[in-house]
Coordinates of C-alpha atoms and ligand atoms in Angstrom, one line a residue:
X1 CA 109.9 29.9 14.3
X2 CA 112.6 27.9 15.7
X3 CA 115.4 26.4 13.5
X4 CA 114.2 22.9 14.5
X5 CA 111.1 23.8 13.4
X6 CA 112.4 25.1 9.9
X7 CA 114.0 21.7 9.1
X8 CA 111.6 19.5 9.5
X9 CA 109.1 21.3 7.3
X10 CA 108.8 19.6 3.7
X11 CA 110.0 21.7 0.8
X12 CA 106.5 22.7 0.0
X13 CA 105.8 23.8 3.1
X14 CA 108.9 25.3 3.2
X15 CA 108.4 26.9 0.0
X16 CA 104.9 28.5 1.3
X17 CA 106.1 29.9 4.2
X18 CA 108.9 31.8 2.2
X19 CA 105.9 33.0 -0.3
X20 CA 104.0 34.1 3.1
X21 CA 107.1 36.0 4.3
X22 CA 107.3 37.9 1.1
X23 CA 103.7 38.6 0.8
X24 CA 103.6 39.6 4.1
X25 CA 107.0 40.8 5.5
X26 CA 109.0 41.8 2.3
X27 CA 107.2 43.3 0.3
X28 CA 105.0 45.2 3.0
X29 CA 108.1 47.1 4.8
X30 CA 109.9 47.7 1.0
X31 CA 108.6 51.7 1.8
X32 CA 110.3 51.5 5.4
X33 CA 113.4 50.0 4.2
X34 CA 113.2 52.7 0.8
X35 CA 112.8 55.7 3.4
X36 CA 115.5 54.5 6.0
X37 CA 118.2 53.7 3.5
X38 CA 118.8 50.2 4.4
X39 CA 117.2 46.8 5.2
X40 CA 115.8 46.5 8.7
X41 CA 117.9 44.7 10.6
X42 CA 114.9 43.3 12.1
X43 CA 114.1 41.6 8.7
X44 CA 117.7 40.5 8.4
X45 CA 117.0 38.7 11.7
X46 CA 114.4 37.1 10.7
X47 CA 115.8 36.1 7.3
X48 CA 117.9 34.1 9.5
X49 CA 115.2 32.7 11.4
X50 CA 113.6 31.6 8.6
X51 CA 116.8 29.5 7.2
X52 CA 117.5 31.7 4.4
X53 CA 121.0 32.0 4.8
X54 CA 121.0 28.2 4.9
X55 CA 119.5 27.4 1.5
X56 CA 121.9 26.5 -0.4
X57 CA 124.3 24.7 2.2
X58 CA 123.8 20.7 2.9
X59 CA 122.4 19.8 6.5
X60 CA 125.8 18.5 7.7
X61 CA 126.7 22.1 7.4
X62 CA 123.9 23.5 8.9
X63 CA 121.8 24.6 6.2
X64 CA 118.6 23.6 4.6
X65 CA 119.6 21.0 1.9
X66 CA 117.7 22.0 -0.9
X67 CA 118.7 21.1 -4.4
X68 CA 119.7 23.7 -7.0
X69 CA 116.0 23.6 -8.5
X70 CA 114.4 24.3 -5.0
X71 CA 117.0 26.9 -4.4
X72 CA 115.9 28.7 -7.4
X73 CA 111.9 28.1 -6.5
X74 CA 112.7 29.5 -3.8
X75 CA 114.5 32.8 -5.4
X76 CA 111.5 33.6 -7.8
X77 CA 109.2 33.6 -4.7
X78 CA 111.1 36.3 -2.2
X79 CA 112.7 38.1 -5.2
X80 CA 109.5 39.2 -6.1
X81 CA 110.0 41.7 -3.4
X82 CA 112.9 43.8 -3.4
X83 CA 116.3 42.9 -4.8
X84 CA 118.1 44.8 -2.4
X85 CA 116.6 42.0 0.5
X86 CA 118.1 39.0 -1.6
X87 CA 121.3 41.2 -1.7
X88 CA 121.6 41.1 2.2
X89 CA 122.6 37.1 2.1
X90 CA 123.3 36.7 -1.5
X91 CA 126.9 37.0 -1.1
X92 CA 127.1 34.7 2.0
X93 CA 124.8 32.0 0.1
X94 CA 126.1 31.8 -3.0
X95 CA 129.5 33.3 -3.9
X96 CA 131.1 32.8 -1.0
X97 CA 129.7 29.7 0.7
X98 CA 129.7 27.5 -2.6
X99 CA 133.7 28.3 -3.1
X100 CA 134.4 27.6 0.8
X101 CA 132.0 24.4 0.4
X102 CA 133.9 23.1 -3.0
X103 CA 137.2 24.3 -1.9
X104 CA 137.8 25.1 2.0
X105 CA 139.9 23.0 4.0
X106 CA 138.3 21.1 6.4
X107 CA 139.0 23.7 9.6
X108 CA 137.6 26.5 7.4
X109 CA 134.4 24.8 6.4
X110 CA 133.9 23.3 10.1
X111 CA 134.5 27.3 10.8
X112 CA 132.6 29.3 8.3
X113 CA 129.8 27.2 6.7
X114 CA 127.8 26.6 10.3
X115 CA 127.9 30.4 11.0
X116 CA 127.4 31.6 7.5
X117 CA 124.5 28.8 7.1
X118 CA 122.7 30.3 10.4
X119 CA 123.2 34.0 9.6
X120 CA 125.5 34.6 12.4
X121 CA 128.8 35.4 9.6
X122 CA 127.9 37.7 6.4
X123 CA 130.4 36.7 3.7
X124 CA 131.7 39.6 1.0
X125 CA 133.1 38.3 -2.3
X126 CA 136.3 41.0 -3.3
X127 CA 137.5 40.3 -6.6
X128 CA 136.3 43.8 -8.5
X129 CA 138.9 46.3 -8.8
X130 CA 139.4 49.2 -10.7
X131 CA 141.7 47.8 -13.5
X132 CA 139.8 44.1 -12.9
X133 CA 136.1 44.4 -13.9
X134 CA 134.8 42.2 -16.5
X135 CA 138.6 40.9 -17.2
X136 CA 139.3 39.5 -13.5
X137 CA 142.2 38.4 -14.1
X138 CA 143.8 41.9 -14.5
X139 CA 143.4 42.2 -11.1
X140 CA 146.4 44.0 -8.9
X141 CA 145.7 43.6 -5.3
X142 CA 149.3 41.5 -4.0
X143 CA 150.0 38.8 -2.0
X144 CA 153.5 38.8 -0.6
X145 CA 154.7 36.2 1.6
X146 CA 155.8 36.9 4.9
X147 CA 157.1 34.3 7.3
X148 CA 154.4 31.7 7.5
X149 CA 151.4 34.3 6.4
X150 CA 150.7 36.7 3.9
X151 CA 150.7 40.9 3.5
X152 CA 148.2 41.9 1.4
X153 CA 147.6 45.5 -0.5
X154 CA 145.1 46.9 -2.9
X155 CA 141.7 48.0 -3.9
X156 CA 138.5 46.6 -4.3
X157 CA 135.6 48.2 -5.2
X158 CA 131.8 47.3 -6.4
X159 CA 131.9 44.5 -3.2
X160 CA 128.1 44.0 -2.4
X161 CA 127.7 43.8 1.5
X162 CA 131.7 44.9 1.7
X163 CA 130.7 47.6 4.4
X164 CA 129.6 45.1 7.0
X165 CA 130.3 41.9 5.9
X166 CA 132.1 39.9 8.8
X167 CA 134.6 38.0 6.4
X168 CA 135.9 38.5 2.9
X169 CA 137.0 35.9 0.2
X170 CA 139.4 38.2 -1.5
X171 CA 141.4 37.6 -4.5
X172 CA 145.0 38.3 -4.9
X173 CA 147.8 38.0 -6.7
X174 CA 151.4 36.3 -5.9
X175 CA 154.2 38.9 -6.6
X176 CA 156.7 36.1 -7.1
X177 CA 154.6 33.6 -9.1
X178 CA 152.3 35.6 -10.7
X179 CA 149.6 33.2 -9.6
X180 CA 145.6 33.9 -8.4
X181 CA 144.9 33.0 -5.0
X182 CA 141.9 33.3 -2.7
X183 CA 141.9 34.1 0.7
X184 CA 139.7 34.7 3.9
X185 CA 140.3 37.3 5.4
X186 CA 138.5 39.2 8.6
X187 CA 137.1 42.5 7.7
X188 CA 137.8 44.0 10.9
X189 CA 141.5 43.1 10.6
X190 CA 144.0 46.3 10.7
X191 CA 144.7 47.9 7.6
X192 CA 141.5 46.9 6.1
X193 CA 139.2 50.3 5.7
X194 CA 135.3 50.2 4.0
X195 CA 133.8 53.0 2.2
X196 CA 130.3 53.4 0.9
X197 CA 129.8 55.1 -2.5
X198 CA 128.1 58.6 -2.3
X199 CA 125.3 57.4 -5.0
X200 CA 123.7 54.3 -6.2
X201 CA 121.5 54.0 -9.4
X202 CA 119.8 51.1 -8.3
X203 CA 120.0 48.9 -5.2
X204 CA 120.2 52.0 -3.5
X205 CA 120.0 50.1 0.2
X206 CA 122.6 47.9 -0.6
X207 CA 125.2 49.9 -1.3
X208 CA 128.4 48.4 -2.7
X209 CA 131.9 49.2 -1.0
X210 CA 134.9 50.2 -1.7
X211 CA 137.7 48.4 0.3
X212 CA 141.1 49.7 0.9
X213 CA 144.2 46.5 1.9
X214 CA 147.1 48.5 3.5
X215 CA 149.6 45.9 4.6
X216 CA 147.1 43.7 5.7
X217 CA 149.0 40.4 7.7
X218 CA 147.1 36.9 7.3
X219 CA 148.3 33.8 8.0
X220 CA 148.5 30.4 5.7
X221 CA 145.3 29.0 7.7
X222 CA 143.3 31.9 5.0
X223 CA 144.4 30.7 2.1
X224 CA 141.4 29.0 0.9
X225 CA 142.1 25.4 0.4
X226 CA 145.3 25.7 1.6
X227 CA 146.3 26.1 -2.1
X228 CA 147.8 28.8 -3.5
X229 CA 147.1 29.8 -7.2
X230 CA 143.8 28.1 -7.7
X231 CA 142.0 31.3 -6.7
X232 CA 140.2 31.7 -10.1
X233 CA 139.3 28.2 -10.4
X234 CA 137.6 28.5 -6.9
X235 CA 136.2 31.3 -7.5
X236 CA 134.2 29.9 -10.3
X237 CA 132.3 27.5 -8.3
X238 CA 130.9 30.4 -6.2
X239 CA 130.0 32.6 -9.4
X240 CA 128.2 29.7 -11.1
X241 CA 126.1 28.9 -8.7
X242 CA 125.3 32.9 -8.2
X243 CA 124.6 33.1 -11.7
X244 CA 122.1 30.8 -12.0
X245 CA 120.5 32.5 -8.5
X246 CA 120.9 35.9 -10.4
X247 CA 118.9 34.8 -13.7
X248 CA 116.1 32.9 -11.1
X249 CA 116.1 36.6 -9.1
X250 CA 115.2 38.2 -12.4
X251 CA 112.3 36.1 -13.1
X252 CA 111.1 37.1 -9.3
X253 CA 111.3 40.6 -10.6
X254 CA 109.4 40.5 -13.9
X255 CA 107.3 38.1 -11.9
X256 CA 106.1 41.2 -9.5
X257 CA 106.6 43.6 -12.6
X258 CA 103.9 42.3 -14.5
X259 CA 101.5 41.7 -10.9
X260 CA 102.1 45.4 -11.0
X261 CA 101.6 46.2 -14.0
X262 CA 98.4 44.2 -14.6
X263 CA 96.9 45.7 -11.5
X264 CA 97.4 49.3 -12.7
X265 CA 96.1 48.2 -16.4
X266 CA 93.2 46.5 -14.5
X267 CA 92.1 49.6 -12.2
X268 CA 93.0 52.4 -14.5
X269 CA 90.7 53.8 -17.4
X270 CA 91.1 55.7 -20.4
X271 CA 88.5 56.3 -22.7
X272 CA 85.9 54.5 -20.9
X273 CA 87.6 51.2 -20.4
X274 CA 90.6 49.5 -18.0
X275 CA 93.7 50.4 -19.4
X276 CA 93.9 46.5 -19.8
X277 CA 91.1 46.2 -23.3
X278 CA 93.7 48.3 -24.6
X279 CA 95.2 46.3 -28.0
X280 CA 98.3 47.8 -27.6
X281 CA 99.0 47.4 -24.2
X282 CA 97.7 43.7 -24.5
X283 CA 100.2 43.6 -26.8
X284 CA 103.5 44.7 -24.0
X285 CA 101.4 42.2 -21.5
X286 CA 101.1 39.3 -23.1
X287 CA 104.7 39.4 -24.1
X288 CA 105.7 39.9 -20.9
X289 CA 104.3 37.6 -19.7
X290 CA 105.6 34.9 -22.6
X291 CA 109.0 35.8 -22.7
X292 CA 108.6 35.5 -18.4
X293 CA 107.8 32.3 -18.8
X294 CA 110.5 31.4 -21.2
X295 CA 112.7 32.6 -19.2
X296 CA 111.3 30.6 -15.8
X297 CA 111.6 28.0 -17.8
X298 CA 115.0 27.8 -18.9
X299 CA 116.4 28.7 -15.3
X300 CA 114.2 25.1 -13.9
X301 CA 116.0 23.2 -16.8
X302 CA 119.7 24.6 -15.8
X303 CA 119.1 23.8 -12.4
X304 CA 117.8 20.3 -13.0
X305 CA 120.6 19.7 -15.3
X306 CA 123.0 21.5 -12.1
X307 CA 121.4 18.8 -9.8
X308 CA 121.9 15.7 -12.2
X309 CA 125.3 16.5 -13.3
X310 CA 126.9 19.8 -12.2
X311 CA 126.8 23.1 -13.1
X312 CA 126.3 23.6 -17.1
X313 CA 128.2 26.4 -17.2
X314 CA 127.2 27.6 -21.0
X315 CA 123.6 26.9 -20.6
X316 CA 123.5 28.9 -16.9
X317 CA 125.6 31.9 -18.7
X318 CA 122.4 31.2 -21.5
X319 CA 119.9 31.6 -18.9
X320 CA 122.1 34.6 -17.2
X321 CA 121.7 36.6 -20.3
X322 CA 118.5 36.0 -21.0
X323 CA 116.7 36.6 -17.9
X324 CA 118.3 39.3 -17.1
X325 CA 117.7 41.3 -19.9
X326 CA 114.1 40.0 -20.1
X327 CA 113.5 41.4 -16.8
X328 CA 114.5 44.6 -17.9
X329 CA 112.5 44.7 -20.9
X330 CA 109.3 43.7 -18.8
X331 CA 110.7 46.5 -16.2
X332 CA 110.6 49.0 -19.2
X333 CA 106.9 47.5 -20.8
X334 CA 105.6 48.1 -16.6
X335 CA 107.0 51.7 -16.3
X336 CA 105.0 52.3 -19.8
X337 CA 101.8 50.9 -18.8
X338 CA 101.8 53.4 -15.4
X339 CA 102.4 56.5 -17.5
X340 CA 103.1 59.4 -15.4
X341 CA 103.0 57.0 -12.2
X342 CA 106.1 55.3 -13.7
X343 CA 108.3 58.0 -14.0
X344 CA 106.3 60.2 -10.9
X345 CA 106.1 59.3 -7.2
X346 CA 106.7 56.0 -4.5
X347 CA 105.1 53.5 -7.3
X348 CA 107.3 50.2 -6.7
X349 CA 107.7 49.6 -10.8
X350 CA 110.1 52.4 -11.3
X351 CA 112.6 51.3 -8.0
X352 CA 112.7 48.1 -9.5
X353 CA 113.1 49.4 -13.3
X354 CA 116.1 50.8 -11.8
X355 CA 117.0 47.9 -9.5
X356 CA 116.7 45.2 -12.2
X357 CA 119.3 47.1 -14.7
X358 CA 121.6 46.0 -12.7
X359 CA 121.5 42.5 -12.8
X360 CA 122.8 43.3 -16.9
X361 CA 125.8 43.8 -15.3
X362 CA 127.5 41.9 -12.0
X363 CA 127.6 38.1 -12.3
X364 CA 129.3 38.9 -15.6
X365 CA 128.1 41.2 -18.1
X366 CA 125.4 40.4 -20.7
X367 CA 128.3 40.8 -23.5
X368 CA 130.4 38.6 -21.3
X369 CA 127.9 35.9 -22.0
X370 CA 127.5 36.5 -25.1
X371 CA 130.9 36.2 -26.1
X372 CA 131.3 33.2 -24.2
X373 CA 128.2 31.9 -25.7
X374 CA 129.6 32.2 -29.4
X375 CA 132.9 31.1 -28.8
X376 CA 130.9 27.6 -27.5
X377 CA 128.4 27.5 -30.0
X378 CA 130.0 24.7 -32.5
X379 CA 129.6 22.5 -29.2
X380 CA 126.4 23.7 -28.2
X381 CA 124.9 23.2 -31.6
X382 CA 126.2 20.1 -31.8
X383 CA 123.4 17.0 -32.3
X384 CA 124.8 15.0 -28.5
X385 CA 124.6 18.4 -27.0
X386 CA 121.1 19.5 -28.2
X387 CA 119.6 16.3 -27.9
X388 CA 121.0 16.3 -24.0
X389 CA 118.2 19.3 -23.6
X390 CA 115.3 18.4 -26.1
Ligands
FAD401 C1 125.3 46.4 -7.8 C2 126.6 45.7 -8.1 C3 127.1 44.8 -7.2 C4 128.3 44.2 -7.4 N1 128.8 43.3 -6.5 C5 130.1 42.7 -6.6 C6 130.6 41.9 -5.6 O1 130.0 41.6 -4.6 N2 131.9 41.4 -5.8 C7 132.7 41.8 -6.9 O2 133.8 41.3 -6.9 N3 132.1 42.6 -7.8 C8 130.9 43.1 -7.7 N4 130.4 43.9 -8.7 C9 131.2 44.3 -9.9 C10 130.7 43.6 -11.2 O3 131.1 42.2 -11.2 C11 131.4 44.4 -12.3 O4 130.8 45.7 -12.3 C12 131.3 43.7 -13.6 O5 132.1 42.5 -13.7 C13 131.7 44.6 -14.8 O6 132.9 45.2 -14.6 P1 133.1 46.8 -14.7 O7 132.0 47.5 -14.0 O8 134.5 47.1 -14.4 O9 132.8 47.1 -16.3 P2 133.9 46.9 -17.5 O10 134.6 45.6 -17.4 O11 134.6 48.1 -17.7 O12 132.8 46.7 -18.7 C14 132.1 47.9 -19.3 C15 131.3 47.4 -20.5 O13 132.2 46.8 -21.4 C16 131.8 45.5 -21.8 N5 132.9 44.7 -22.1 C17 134.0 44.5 -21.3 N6 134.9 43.6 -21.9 C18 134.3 43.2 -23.0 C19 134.6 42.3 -24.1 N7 135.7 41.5 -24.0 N8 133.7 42.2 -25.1 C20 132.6 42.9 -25.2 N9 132.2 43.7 -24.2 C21 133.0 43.9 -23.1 C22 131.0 45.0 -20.6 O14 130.1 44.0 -20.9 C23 130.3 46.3 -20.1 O15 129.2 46.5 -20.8 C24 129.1 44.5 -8.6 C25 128.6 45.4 -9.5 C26 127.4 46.1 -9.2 C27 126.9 47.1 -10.2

């Protein structure tokens, strides 16, 4: 399919052939992509050809124009496959192309958002390091000023797609002022170095990366903006959007949890009947499938609210939190209702038991949220506020 092609399809027709791709493509080669380690790059390519990479950018950028609501449609449907395929552009779509959209100069968007929106440019977002996890701001990775550029050292680590991303939007701080900044920086420039990590517990084909900064020279044209110390700040644009994208990707999982799941309860009998007449397995389904819906639910609202009046940042860390942790719990309910064939042999459910535990954790922690949710709650309790959602 050509690129002309993709945009002048109608969202719903856009939205079909992304539910045929997954149906068909996706979910098909997961045992191909399990046994080789990594996602074909054929299916990268035509992830691209498809306009994925372009979702979330408006046309005069070179993506697809979609609002936040069909952006997140469009997640549940090809994050019912794999996790680690959404992982591929992720980083590009979200993180990374919402904080150069927001915040680039105009050079750096005319630069990046065309490529990243076409698939040619795979972004990385660096901010994780050793002592700067959940508390970003402890990160150490320095900035020093150096004629009319920058010298950069440190560590990152945990970067999804840092192995062979083409740019990173790297955060680091001023020696002299203290301050956060982001930049963009090539990750083939000298004195950056990539490692992969020897094991993964989840998302095991897309590893995250380890990157080393040794005196690495940039110049003022990657600061992004063309600000310096408003790194955080940017950085936030990126990581609310990805939230929301993270809590609509969980529903995509539970989504093809409980497909799983019911199959197996459907074909499998014990004591003369499907698995499925059993009470207390009826029980773990129908929850699942309540609390799915709940969730679902909650991540269309956010998004509508996104669309009408920017990103509500409580209610997406709300729907963050949630999801995510519903998705695990229908993970766990699916692995029970396969037995032996959860725990034993290629079944997807127990890959994607593993996979969805870690969406608990990046795009903040589920006690990040709910910390942040507490500390808002005299606000979000408040009559204007839950009368905005009722
Ligand atoms: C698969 C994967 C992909 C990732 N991709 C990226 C990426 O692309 N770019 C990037 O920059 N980072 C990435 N990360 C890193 C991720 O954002 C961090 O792992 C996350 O922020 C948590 O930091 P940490 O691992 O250092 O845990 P810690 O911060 O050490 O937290 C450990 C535990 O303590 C809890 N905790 C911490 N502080 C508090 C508090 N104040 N109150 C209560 N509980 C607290 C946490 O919730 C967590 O349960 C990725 C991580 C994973 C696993």
């Amino acid at each position: 399919m050509t690129a002309d092609a993709v945009r002048s399809l109608s969202f719903d027709d856009y939205l079909a052939t992304i539910t045929r791709f997954t149906d068909e493509e996706l979910i098909p080669a997961e045992p191909a992509m399990v046994a080789s380690g990594e996602v074909p790059p054929g299916l990268v390519a035509r992830m691209a050809e498809l306009g994925l990479f372009g979702i979330t950018l408006g046309r005069e950028h070179g993506g697809l124009g979609w609002s936040v609501e069909q952006q997140v449609r469009l997640t549940m449907e090809f994050t019912r496959a794999s996790v680690v395929y959404r992982s591929r552009f992720s980083t590009t779509i979200g993180l990374c192309s919402q904080a150069v959209a927001a915040h680039g100069t105009d050079p750096q968007k005319a630069d990046l958002l065309p490529a990243f929106a076409g698939g040619r440019t795979v972004a990385a977002f660096a901010l994780t390091e050793v002592s700067a996890g959940t508390d970003a701001t402890a990160l150490r990775t320095t900035a020093v000023r150096d004629g009319d550029g920058y010298v950069l050292n440190g560590t990152k680590r945990y970067i999804t797609n840092g192995h062979w991303a083409d740019v990173l939007l790297l955060f680091a701080r001023h020696e002299d002022s203290g301050a956060l900044s982001a930049f963009l920086v090539d990750r083939t420039a000298t004195g950056v170095t990539t490692r992969l990590p020897a094991q993964m517990n989840g998302h095991a084909e897309a590893p995250v990366a380890e990157i080393d900064l040794v005196d690495v020279r940039v110049g003022r044209d990657a600061l992004l903006g063309g600000v310096e110390g408003e790194g955080l700040r940017q950085a936030m644009r990126g990581i609310n959007h990805a939230r929301i994208h993270v809590a609509a990707t969980a529903v995509g999982q539970a989504t093809r949890l409980l497909q799983e799941a019911t199959a197996h309860a459907t074909d499998r009998e014990q004591f003369g009947r499907p698995l499925l007449d059993l009470g207390a397995l009826q029980s773990s389904l129908g929850r699942s499938y309540a609390e799915l819906e709940a969730g679902r639910a909650l991540v269309l609202d956010c998004a509508r609210e996104f669309d009408r009046s920017g990103p509500p940042r409580e209610r997406i860390s709300a729907a963050k939190l949630y999801c995510t942790e519903m998705a695990s719990e229908v993970a766990d309910r699916a692995v029970q209702v396969l037995g032996g064939a959860g725990i034993v042999g290629p079944h997807p459910v127990p890959r994607m038991w593993r996979d969805v535990r870690a969406l608990r954790i990046y795009e903040g922690a589920s006690q990040l949220h709910e910390r942040n949710l507490a500390r808002a709650l005299p606000a979000l309790l408040s009559p204007v506020e839950r009368n905005t959602h009722a």
